[in-house]
Structure formats: structure tokens, C-alpha cells
Coordinates of C-alpha atoms in Angstrom, one line a residue:
Chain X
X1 CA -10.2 212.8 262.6
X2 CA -13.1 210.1 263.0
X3 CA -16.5 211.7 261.6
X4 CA -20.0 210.4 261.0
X5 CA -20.1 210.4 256.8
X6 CA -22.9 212.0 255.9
X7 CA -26.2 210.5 254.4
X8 CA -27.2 212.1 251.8
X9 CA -30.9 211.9 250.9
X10 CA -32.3 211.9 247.2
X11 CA -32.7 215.3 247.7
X12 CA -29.8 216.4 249.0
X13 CA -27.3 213.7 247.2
X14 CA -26.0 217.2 244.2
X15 CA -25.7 219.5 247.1
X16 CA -22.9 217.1 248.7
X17 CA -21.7 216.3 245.1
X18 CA -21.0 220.0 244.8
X19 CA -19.5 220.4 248.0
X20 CA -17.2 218.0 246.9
X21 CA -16.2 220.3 243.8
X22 CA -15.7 223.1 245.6
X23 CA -19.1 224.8 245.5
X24 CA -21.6 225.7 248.4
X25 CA -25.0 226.0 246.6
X26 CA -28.5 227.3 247.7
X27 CA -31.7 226.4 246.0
X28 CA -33.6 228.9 244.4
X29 CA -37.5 228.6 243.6
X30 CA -38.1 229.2 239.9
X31 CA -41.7 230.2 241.3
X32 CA -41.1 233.0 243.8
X33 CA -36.8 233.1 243.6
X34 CA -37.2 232.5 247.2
X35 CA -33.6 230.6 248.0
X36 CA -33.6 228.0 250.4
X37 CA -31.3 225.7 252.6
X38 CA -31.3 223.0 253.4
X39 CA -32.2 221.0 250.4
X40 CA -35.8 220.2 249.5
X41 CA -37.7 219.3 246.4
X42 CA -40.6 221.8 247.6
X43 CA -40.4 225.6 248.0
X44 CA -42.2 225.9 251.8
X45 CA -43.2 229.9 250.6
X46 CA -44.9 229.1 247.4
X47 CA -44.8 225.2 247.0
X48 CA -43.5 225.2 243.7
X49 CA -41.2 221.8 242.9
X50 CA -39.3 223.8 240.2
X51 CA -35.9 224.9 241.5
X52 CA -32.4 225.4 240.3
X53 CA -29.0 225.5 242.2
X54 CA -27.1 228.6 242.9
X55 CA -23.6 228.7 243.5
X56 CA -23.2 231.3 246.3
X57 CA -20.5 232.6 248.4
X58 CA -20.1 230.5 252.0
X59 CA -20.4 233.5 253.9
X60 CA -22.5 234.1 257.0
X61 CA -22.7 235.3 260.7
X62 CA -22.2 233.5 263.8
X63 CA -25.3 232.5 265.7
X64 CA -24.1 230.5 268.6
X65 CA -21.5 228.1 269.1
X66 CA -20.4 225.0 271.6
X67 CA -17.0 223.9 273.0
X68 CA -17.6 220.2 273.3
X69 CA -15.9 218.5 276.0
X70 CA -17.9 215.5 276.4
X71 CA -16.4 212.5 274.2
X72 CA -19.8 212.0 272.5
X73 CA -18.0 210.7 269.2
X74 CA -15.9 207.9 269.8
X75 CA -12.1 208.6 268.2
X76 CA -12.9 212.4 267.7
X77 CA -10.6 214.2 269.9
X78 CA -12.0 217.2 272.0
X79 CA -12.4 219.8 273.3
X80 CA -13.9 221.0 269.7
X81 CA -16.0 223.9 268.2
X82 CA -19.2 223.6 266.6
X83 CA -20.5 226.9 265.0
X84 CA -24.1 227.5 264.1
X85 CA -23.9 230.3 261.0
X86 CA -27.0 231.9 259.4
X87 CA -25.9 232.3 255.6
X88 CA -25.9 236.1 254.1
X89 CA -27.4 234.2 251.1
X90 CA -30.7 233.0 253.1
X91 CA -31.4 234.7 255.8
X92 CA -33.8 231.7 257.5
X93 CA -30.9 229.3 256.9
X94 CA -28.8 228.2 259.5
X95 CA -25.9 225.9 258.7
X96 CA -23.7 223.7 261.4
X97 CA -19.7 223.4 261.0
X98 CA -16.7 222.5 263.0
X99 CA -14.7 226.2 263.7
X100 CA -11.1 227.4 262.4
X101 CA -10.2 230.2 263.9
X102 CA -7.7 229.6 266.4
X103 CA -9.4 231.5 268.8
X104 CA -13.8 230.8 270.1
X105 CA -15.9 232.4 267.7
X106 CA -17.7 236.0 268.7
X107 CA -21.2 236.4 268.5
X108 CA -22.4 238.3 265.2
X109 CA -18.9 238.1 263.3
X110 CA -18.9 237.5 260.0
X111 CA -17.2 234.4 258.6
X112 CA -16.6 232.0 255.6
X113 CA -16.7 228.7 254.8
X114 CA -13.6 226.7 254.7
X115 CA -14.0 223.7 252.5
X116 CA -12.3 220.4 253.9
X117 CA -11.3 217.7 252.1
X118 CA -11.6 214.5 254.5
X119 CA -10.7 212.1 251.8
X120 CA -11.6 210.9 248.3
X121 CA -15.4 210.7 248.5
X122 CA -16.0 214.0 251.2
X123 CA -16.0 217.3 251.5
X124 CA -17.1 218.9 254.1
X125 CA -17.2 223.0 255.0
X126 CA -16.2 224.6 258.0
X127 CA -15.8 227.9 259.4
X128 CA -13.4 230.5 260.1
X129 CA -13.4 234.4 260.7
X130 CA -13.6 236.5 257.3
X131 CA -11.6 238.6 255.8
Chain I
X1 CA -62.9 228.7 270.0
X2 CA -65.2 226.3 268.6
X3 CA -68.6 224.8 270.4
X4 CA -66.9 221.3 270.4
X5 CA -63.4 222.4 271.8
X6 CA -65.3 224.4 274.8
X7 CA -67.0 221.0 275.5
X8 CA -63.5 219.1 275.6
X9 CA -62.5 221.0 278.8
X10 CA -63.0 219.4 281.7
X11 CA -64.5 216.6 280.3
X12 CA -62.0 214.3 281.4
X13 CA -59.4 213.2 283.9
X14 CA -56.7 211.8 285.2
X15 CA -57.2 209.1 287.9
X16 CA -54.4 207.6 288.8
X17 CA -50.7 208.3 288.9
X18 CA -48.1 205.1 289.3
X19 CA -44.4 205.1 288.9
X20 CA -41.3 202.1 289.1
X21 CA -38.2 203.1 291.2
X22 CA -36.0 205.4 289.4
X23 CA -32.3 204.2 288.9
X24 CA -29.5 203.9 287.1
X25 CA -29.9 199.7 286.3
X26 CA -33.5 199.1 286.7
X27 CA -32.2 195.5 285.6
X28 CA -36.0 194.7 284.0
X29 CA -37.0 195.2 280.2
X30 CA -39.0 198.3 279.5
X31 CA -41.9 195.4 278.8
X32 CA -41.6 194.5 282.5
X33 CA -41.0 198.0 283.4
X34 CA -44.2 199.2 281.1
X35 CA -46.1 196.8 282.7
X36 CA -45.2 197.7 286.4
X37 CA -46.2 201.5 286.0
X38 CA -49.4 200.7 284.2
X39 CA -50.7 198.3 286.7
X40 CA -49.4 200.9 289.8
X41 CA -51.3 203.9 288.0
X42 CA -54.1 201.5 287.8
X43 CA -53.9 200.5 291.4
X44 CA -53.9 204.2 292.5
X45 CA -57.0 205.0 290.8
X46 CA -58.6 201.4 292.3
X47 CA -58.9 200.0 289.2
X48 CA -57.3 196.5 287.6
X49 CA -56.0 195.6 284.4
X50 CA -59.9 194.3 283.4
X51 CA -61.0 198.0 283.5
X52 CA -58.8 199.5 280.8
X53 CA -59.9 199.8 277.0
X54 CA -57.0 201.8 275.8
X55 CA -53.3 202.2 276.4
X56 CA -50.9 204.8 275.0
X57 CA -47.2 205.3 275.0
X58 CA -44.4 207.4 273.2
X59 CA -40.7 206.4 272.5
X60 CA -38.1 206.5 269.9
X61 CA -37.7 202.5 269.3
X62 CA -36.5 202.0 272.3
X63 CA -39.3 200.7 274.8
X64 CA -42.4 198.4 274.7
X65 CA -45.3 199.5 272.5
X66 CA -48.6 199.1 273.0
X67 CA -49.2 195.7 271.5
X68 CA -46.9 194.6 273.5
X69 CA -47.6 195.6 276.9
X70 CA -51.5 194.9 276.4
X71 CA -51.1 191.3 276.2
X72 CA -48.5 191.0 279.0
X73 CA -51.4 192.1 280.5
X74 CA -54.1 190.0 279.4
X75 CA -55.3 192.9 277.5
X76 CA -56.7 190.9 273.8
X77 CA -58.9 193.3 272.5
X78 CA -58.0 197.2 273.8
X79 CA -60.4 199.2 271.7
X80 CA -57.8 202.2 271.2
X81 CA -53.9 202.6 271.4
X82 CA -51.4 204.8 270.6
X83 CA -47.9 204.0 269.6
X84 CA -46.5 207.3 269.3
X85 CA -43.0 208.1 268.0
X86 CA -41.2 211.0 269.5
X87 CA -39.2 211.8 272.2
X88 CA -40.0 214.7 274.9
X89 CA -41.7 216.7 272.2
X90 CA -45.0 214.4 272.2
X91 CA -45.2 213.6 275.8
X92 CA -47.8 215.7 276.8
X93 CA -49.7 215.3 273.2
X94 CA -50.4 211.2 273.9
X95 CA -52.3 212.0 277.4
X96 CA -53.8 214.6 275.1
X97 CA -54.7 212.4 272.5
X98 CA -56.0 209.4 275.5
X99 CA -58.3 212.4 276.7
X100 CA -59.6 212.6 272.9
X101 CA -60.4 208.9 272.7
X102 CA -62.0 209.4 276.5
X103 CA -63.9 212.3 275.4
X104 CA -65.4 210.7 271.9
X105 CA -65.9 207.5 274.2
X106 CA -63.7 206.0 271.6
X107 CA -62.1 203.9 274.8
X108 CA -63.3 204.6 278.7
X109 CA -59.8 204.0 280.5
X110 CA -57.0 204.4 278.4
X111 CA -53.2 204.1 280.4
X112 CA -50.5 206.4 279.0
X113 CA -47.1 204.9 280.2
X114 CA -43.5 206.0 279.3
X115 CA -40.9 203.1 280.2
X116 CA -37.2 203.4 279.6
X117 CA -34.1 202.3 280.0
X118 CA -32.0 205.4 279.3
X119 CA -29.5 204.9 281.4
X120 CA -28.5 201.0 281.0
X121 CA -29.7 200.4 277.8
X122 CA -30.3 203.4 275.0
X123 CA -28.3 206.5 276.4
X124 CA -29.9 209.6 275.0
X125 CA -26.1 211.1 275.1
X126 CA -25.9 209.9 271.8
X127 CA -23.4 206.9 272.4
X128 CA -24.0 203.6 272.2
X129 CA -27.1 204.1 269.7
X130 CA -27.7 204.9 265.8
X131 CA -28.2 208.1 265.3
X132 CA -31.5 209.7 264.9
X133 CA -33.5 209.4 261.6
X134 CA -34.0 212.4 260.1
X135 CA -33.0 214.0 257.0
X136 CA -31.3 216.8 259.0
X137 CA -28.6 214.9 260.6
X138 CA -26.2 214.5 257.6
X139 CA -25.6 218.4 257.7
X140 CA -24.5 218.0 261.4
X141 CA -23.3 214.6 262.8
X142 CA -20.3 215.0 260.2
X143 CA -19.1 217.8 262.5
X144 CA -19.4 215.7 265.6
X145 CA -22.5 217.5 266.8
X146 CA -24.9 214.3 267.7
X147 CA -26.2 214.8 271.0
X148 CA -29.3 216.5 272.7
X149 CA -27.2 218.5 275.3
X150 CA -24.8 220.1 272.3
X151 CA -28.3 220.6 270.4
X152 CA -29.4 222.8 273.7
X153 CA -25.9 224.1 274.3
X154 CA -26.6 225.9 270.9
X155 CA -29.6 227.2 271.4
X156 CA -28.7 228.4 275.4
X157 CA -25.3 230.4 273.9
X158 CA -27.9 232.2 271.4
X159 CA -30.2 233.6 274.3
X160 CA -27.2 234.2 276.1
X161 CA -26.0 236.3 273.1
X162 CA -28.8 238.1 272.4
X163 CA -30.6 238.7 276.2
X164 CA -27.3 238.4 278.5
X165 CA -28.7 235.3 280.3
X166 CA -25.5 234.2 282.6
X167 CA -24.3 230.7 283.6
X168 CA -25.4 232.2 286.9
X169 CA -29.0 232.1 285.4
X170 CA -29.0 228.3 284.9
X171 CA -27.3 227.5 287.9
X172 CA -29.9 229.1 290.4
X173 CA -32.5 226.5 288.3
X174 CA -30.4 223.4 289.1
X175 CA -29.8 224.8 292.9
X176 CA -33.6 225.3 293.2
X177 CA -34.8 222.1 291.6
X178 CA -32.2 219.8 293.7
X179 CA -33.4 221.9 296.8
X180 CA -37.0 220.6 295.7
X181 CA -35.8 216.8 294.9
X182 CA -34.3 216.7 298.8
X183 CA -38.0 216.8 299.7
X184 CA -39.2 214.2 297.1
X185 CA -38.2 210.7 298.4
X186 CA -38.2 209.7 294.8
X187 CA -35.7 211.5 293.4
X188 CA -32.7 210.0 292.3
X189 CA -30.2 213.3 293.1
X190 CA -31.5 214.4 296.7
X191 CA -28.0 216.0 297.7
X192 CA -28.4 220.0 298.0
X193 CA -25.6 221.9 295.7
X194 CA -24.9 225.2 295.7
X195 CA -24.3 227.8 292.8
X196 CA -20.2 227.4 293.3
X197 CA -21.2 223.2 292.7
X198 CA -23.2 224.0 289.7
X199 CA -20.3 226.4 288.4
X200 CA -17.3 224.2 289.3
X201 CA -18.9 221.2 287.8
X202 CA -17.5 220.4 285.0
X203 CA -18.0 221.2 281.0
X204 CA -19.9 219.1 278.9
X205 CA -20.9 221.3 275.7
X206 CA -19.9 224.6 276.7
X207 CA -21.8 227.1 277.9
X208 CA -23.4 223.4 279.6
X209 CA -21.7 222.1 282.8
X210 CA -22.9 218.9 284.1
X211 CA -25.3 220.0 285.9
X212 CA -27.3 221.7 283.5
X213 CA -28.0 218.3 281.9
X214 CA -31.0 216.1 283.3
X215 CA -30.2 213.0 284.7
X216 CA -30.3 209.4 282.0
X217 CA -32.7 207.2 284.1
X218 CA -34.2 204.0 284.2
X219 CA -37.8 203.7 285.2
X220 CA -41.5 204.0 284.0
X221 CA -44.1 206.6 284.9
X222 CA -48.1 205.9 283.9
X223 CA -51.2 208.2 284.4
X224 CA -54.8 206.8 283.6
X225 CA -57.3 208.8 281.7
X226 CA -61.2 208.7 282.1
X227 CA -64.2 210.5 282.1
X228 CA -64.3 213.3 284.4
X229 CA -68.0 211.5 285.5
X230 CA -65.9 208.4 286.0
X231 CA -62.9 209.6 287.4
X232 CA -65.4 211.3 290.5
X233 CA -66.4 207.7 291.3
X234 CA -63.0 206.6 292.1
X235 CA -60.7 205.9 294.6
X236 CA -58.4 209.4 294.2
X237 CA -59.3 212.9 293.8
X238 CA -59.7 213.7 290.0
X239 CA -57.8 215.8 288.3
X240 CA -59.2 217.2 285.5
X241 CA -58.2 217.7 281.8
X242 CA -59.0 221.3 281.4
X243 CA -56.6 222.0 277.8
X244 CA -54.0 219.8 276.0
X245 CA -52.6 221.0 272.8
X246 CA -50.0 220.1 270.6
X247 CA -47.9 221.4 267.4
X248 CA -45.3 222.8 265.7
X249 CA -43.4 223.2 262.6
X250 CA -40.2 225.8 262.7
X251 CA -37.4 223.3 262.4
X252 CA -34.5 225.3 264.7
X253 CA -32.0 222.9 262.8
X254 CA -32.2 224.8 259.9
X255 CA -33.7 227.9 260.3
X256 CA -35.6 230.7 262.2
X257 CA -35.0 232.1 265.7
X258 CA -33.2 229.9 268.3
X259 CA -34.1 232.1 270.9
X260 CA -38.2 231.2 270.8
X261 CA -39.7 227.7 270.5
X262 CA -42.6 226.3 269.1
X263 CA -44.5 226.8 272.9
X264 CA -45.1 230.3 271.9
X265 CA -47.2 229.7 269.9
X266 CA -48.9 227.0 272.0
X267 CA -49.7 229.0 274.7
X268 CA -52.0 231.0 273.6
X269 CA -54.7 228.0 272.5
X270 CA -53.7 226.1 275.3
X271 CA -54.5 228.8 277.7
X272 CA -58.1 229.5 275.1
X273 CA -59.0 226.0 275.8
X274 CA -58.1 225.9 279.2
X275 CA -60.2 229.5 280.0
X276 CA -57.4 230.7 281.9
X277 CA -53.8 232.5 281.6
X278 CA -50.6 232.2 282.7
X279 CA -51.2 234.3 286.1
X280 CA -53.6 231.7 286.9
X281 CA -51.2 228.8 287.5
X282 CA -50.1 227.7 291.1
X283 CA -47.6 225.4 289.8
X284 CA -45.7 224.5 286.8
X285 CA -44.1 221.2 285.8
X286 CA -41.7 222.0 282.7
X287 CA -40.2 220.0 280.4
X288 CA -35.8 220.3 281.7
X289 CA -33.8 218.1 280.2
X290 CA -31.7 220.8 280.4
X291 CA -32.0 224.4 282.2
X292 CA -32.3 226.5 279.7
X293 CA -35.0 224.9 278.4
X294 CA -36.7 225.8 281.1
X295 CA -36.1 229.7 281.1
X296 CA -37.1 230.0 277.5
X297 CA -40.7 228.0 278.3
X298 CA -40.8 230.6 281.2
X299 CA -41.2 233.3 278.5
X300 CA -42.8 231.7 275.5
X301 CA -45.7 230.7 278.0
X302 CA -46.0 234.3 279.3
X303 CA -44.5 234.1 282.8
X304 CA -41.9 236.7 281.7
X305 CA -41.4 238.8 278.4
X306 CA -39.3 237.3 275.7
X307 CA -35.3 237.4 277.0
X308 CA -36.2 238.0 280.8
X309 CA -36.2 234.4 281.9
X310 CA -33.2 234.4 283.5
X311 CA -33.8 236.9 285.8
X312 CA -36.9 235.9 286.3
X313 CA -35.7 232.6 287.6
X314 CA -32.7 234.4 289.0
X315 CA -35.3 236.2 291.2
X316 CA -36.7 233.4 293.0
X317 CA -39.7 233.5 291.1
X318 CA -39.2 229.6 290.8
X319 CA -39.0 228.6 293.8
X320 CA -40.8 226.5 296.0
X321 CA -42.1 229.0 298.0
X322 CA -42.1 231.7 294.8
X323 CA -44.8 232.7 293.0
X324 CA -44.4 229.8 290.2
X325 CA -43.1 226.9 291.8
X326 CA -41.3 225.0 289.0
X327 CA -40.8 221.7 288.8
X328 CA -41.3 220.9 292.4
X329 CA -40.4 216.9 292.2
X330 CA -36.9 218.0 291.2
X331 CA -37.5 218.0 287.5
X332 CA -35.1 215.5 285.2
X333 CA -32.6 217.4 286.2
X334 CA -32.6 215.9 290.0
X335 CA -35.6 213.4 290.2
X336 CA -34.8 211.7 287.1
X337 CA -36.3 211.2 283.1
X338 CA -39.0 209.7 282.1
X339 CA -39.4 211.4 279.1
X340 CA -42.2 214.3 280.8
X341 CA -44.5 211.7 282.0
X342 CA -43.1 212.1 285.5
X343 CA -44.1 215.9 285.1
X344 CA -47.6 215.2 284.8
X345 CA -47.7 212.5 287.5
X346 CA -46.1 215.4 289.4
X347 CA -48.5 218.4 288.8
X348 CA -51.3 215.3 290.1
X349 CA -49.6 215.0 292.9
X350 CA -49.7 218.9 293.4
X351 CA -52.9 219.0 292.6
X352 CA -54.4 216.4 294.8
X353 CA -52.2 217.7 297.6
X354 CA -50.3 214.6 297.8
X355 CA -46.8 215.9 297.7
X356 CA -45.7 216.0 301.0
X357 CA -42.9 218.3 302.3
X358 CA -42.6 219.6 298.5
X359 CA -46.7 220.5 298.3
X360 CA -47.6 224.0 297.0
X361 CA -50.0 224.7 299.4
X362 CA -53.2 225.6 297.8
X363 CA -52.4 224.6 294.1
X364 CA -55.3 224.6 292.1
X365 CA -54.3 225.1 288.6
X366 CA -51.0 223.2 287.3
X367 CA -49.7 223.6 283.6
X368 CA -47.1 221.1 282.3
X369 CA -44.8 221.0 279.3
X370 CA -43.2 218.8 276.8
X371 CA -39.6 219.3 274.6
X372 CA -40.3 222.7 273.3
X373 CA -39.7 222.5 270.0
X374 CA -35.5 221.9 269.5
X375 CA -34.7 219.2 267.6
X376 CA -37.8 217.6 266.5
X377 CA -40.0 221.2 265.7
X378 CA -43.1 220.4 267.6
X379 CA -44.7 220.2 270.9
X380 CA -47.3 219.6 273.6
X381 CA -48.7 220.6 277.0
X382 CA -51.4 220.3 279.3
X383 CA -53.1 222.1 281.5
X384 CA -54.8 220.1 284.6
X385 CA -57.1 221.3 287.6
X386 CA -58.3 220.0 291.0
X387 CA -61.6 218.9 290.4

């Protein structure tokens, strides 16, 4: 499957690292303990730069979701599902993923994260029905 | 509302409104295509290229700035410009911005132009160029989700989820607007369609078919700004300035609720500024690169409560002969894209009565609207009046 490697920035270069171990992480503010995603060196409720990962469960609810026809990706075969999940872990945080659950997602279910190893250097996490 | 904001409205216009052919090869660079508009605009206003102080544009680095279209003009010493970088999200916010330097008599005549080759040269459909600079990408393009209409595609399942809005629901927008591009000479898609065309064409993200995306175009649109005292002097009927705002924040790629943009809370300063409210506007030009973008702005600029924009549009209500005519040249979805500055040349045309078989008789008040707020968190709209 062809995909667009992600570029990590200099904040977000230990949340991909961690993916790659296995781990889906939040950010927690050491100010407030607001958690946060996606990663950013400033909490946006209290503005404090002091944070620490937390491991979390890759759980969530679907949002919305696409079937995309439309060969917008060269070499990625289609049709294909793209799932937009808001995480049990932050409420305000809404993470994409590609879908396995060998049926279209429902609006509201709950799901997991499926972590998928594309090759030596990435992990990525998709999404399939829970339980 | 401050002393100084009250004395913005009205205080400026818009004099002139020029436009290239719209097409799918325009087989010019945007420089040459930048340059056409400008000096069109300039012509309808009865002014040259001597007369203008200031020019303005907005692009993603993929058309002519500024400093290069003022010298292909002869233009050495422009006392204000504006290279803006954004896509539709900022459209509305660099005529806002020309009216700012108008109004602070920063520059006198200031041309904002938009002049792209989206079709033949940077497709916004995501192939055939890099993909867009921001830190948020790297969380998404992995999963082959690159593209503006999967972006919307997202968004429209989520109001479809939560408020019941139907394919049906989109489909009467893209019947309505084609219906009003068959009466704009312009317009690159002039063939009526019915809602059994708009459901049997085919899937490109679903819930999007085909014809809920707007149409990749080559061409260049231009409007000149001026004093409102100025603007009476010239050769067109002036349009005047009566509130622009722009803003934002609540990135929707990760985080908050889908279902409302950043336009809600625009509205209610741009309406403040402007004096007036939604149930004064005879004619609205709405930012529809795709058509659910346009029932959402429907309700987060207070035509319809929160969730009731597809019926409302499902009602006629958007119609040429409704009681909100919306996007009367056809909109991007059938006249073709030029990035929202074909919207405002549009609500001039309304307003000045110009529009021919498509007018709204009577229109006094027009708002228009930029990218709500999806994929870059911010935008921008004006609100214009027959002088």
C-alpha cells in the first residue's frame, strides 16, 4: 500500500517514535492536567510548556467517515475508508485513520485503534469496531 | 462597537469589477492572467494603471504576487500591497484589509486580484502538487486523506449524522446554482441538471458525488477599492464597504465540533459593523467549493437555526426567485473558482443591477463569504451595499 510518510515536527517526532513501540500517547499539562492531542509544546487552556506523555488506550467514537473513490493518491488502491474518531481520552481531540472493519463504520460506535506496521521505520494506527 | 469601527462603514467602495475568461487551459501565466483582471477592473471603474497606489492578492504559492504584477504594470512605487497566503479562507479578508489601507488613506486605489491556474497548472485535488504546509498533515496524508473535497466529505457526513441532512439536501444546491449559471454567460457549466443527474453522478469521497465539488478553473477575477467620496466620481455605481471581518482559530483537524465553523462567530461583528442582520440581505454570494459548505454558512450566519440548512435550501429558500438568492452567478460549483473573488465581483454586479437575466430585482444589501473555517481555522466576509 503506497502512503505519504509522515513528517514529524520537533514536537511531534516522540509521539510517532511511540507509535512505533506500540503506544498511542496523549499529552498531559503538568499545569492544569488538561490532556491534549495533537502534539504541542504549549497547553492552549493554561499555556503552561510543562507536559508529560501518557500512555492511553486507542479507544474513541466515530465522528464521520469517507469512502474515497477518487484516485487522489497515486498507487493507493480505492475505494478506501477514512474514519474521523474523537478519543475517550480527550474529548476535543479528533484523530484521522484508515478503517478495518469489513463493513462502513456507524456513526457514534465505539472503536479501537489498530496499530499497523508499514515497514521498519512506521507505524501507523487505524481503526476497527471494539470489542 | 468602537467610535473608529462605526466610522469604517461606508467609508469605502468598490469601483470596479473585471474578470479574464474562465476555462479549463487559460494557456497564459497567472502573471499575464493577474495583469488582465487588474487592468479590466480598472477599466470598469474608468480608471488606468497610473491611478492605482495599492494592489493586493491571496494564493497558496501558486500565482503572481504583488511585486510582480505591479511592475508588469509599470507600477515602481505602489504605496501599499498585500501578499496574502491562504486559500479561500482569506479571500474576503484582503478586500477587507485594501478598504483598511483606503480608509487610513494609507493607499487611494488599491486592486485586489485572484489569478489561477487551478485547473492546468496547480489542481487543488491534491495531485500533481506538494502537499500543504502545515504541521497537521502528517496525522492525515499517511491515511490517504490529502484533498479539500475528502476534508468536506468529513465534515458533510458529520452534519448528516447529527441533523439528518440528505444527499437530497445538496443536490437541490447544485440544481439551483446550475439553473442560475444557464443565465450567466460566464459560467463555465451552463447545462441544467436535475436532482436524478446530481444523484447518479458519480462518487468522489463518499457522501460527495461529483457534483458536489466546485469546478478547478483557470482565470483571474479583480475588484478595485477606493474612497466611497472617490468611488461617487466614477464611471460605475459604487458599491459601498459597509462591514468586512475576518478570524478564526478552532482548527476542525484536530478538534471541536465539525458541524459549526468559524463564520459563527463572524457573523455577529460582521452584521455589528455592517448595522444590519441577516433578514436584511437581498442576496448572498457564499463561499461553495463544495455544497455543504454552503448549508452550514446558511446557519452559522443566521438564515436558519443550527442543523436546519438543508431544508432550508431544500425549501427553495435559495433560489433565484427565493427569499435568499444564493450564489446567483452559479457559484464555483457551475461558474467556476477563483478562489471567492468571483463572489464579490458577483454581489457588485447584483448590486449595481448589472446582472442581466440572473438580477435579483431590487437587491440592496449583499453579504459574501469566504472558506468557512475547514482546513485552515479562519475566515472572512463582507458585507457590500448600493450606494
Amino acid at each position: 500500500m503506497t502512503v505519504h510518510r509522515p513528517e514529524p515536527d520537533r514536537d511531534s517526532r516522540e509521539w510517532w517514535e511511540r507509535v512505533a513501540r506500540g503506544e498511542f500517547t496523549v499529552q498531559r499539562c503538568a499545569g492544569c492536567g488538561a490532556d491534549r492531542f495533537p502534539a504541542r509544546a504549549f497547553c492552549p487552556a493554561c499555556r503552561s510548556e510543562e507536559w508529560e506523555w501518557r500512555a492511553v488506550p486507542p479507544e474513541g467514537r466515530v465522528e464521520s467517515w469517507i469512502v474515497s473513490h477518487q484516485p487522489f493518491v497515486p498507487g493507493l488502491a480505492t475505494p478506501y475508508v477514512v474514519v474521523l474518531v474523537r478519543l475517550a481520552a480527550v474529548p476535543d481531540g479528533l484523530v484521522h485513520g484508515n478503517w478495518r472493519g469489513g463493513r462502513e463504520p456507524r456513526g457514534g460506535e465505539r472503536v479501537h485503534g489498530v496499530f499497523r506496521r508499514v515497514d521498519a521505520d512506521l507505524t501507523l494506527v487505524d481503526w476497527g469496531p471494539a470489542g | 462597537m468602537t467610535k473608529r469601527l462605526l466610522e469604517f462603514r461606508n467609508a469605502t467602495a468598490i469601483a470596479g469589477v473585471g474578470y479574464t475568461p474562465f476555462t479549463k487551459n487559460s494557456g497564459a501565466s497567472t502573471l499575464t492572467l493577474a495583469c488582465r483582471a487588474v487592468l479590466a477592473a480598472l477599466a470598469d471603474a474608468g480608471l488606468t494603471a497610473d491611478d492605482v497606489d495599492g494592489l493586493a492578492t491571496h494564493r497558496v504559492g501558486d500565482s503572481a504576487p504583488p511585486t510582480l504584477v505591479g511592475p508588469a504594470l509599470g507600477l515602481t512605487d505602489l504605496s501599499w500591497h498585500l501578499d496574502q497566503f491562504g486559500g479561500g479562507s482569506v479571500s474576503h479578508a484582503v478586500v477587507g484589509q485594501a478598504a483598511l489601507a483606503v480608509a487610513t488613506g494609507m493607499a487611494e486605489t488599491v486592486v485586489c486580484y485572484r489569478a489561477i491556474n487551478a485547473r492546468s497548472e496547480f489542481r487543488m485535488g491534491g495531485t500533481g502538487r506538494g502537499l500543504p504546509v502545515s504541521p497537521e498533515v502528517q496525522y492525515q496524508a499517511p491515511y490517504g486523506y490529502v484533498a479539500p473535497p475528502q476534508q468536506y466529505a468529513m465534515y458533510a457526513r458529520a452534519h448528516m449524522l447529527r441533523y439528518g441532512t440528505t444527499a437530497e439536501h445538496f443536490g437541490t444546491l447544485a440544481v439551483t446554482q446550475r439553473a442560475n449559471a444557464a443565465k450567466n454567460p460566464r459560467a463555465l457549466m451552463r447545462s441544467p441538471i436535475t436532482l436524478d443527474d446530481y444523484l447518479a453522478s458519480r462518487w468522489i469521497a463518499e457522501p460527495f458525488r461529483l457534483l458536489d465539488c466546485c469546478l478547478e478553473t483557470d482565470g483571474a477575477c479583480a475588484v478595485v477599492v477606493t474612497t466611497a467620496e472617490r468611488a461617487r466620481e466614477l464611471r460605475r455605481p459604487p458599491v459601498l464597504i459597509s462591514a468586512a471581518a475576518w478570524g478564526g482559530g478552532q482548527s476542525h483537524l484536530s478538534g471541536g465540533d465539525p458541524t459549526v465553523t468559524a463564520a459563527a462567530g463572524l457573523a455577529p461583528r460582521l452584521y455589528a459593523q455592517a448595522g444590519l442582520g441577516p433578514e436584511d440581505v437581498d442576496v448572498a454570494e457564499i463561499y461553495d467549493c463544495f455544497t455543504y459548505s454552503v448549508i452550514v454558512q446558511l446557519e452559522d450566519y443566521g438564515f436558519c437555526p443550527k442543523g436546519e440548512g438543508g431544508p432550508y435550501v431544500a425549501s427553495g429558500a435559495t433560489a433565484l426567485d427565493g427569499p435568499l438568492p444564493v450564489n446567483t452567478h452559479g457559484g464555483f460549483l457551475s461558474e467556476g473558482y477563483v478562489h471567492g473573488v468571483n463572489h464579490i465581483a458577483e454581489a457588485v454586479s447584483q448590486l449595481r443591477g448589472e446582472a442581466g437575466d440572473r438580477q435579483v430585482p431590487g437587491a440592496e444589501v449583499a453579504l459574501s463569504t469566504a472558506q468557512p473555517g475547514y482546513i485552515l481555522p479562519a475566515t472572512s466576509a463582507l458585507i457590500l451595499r448600493r450606494a
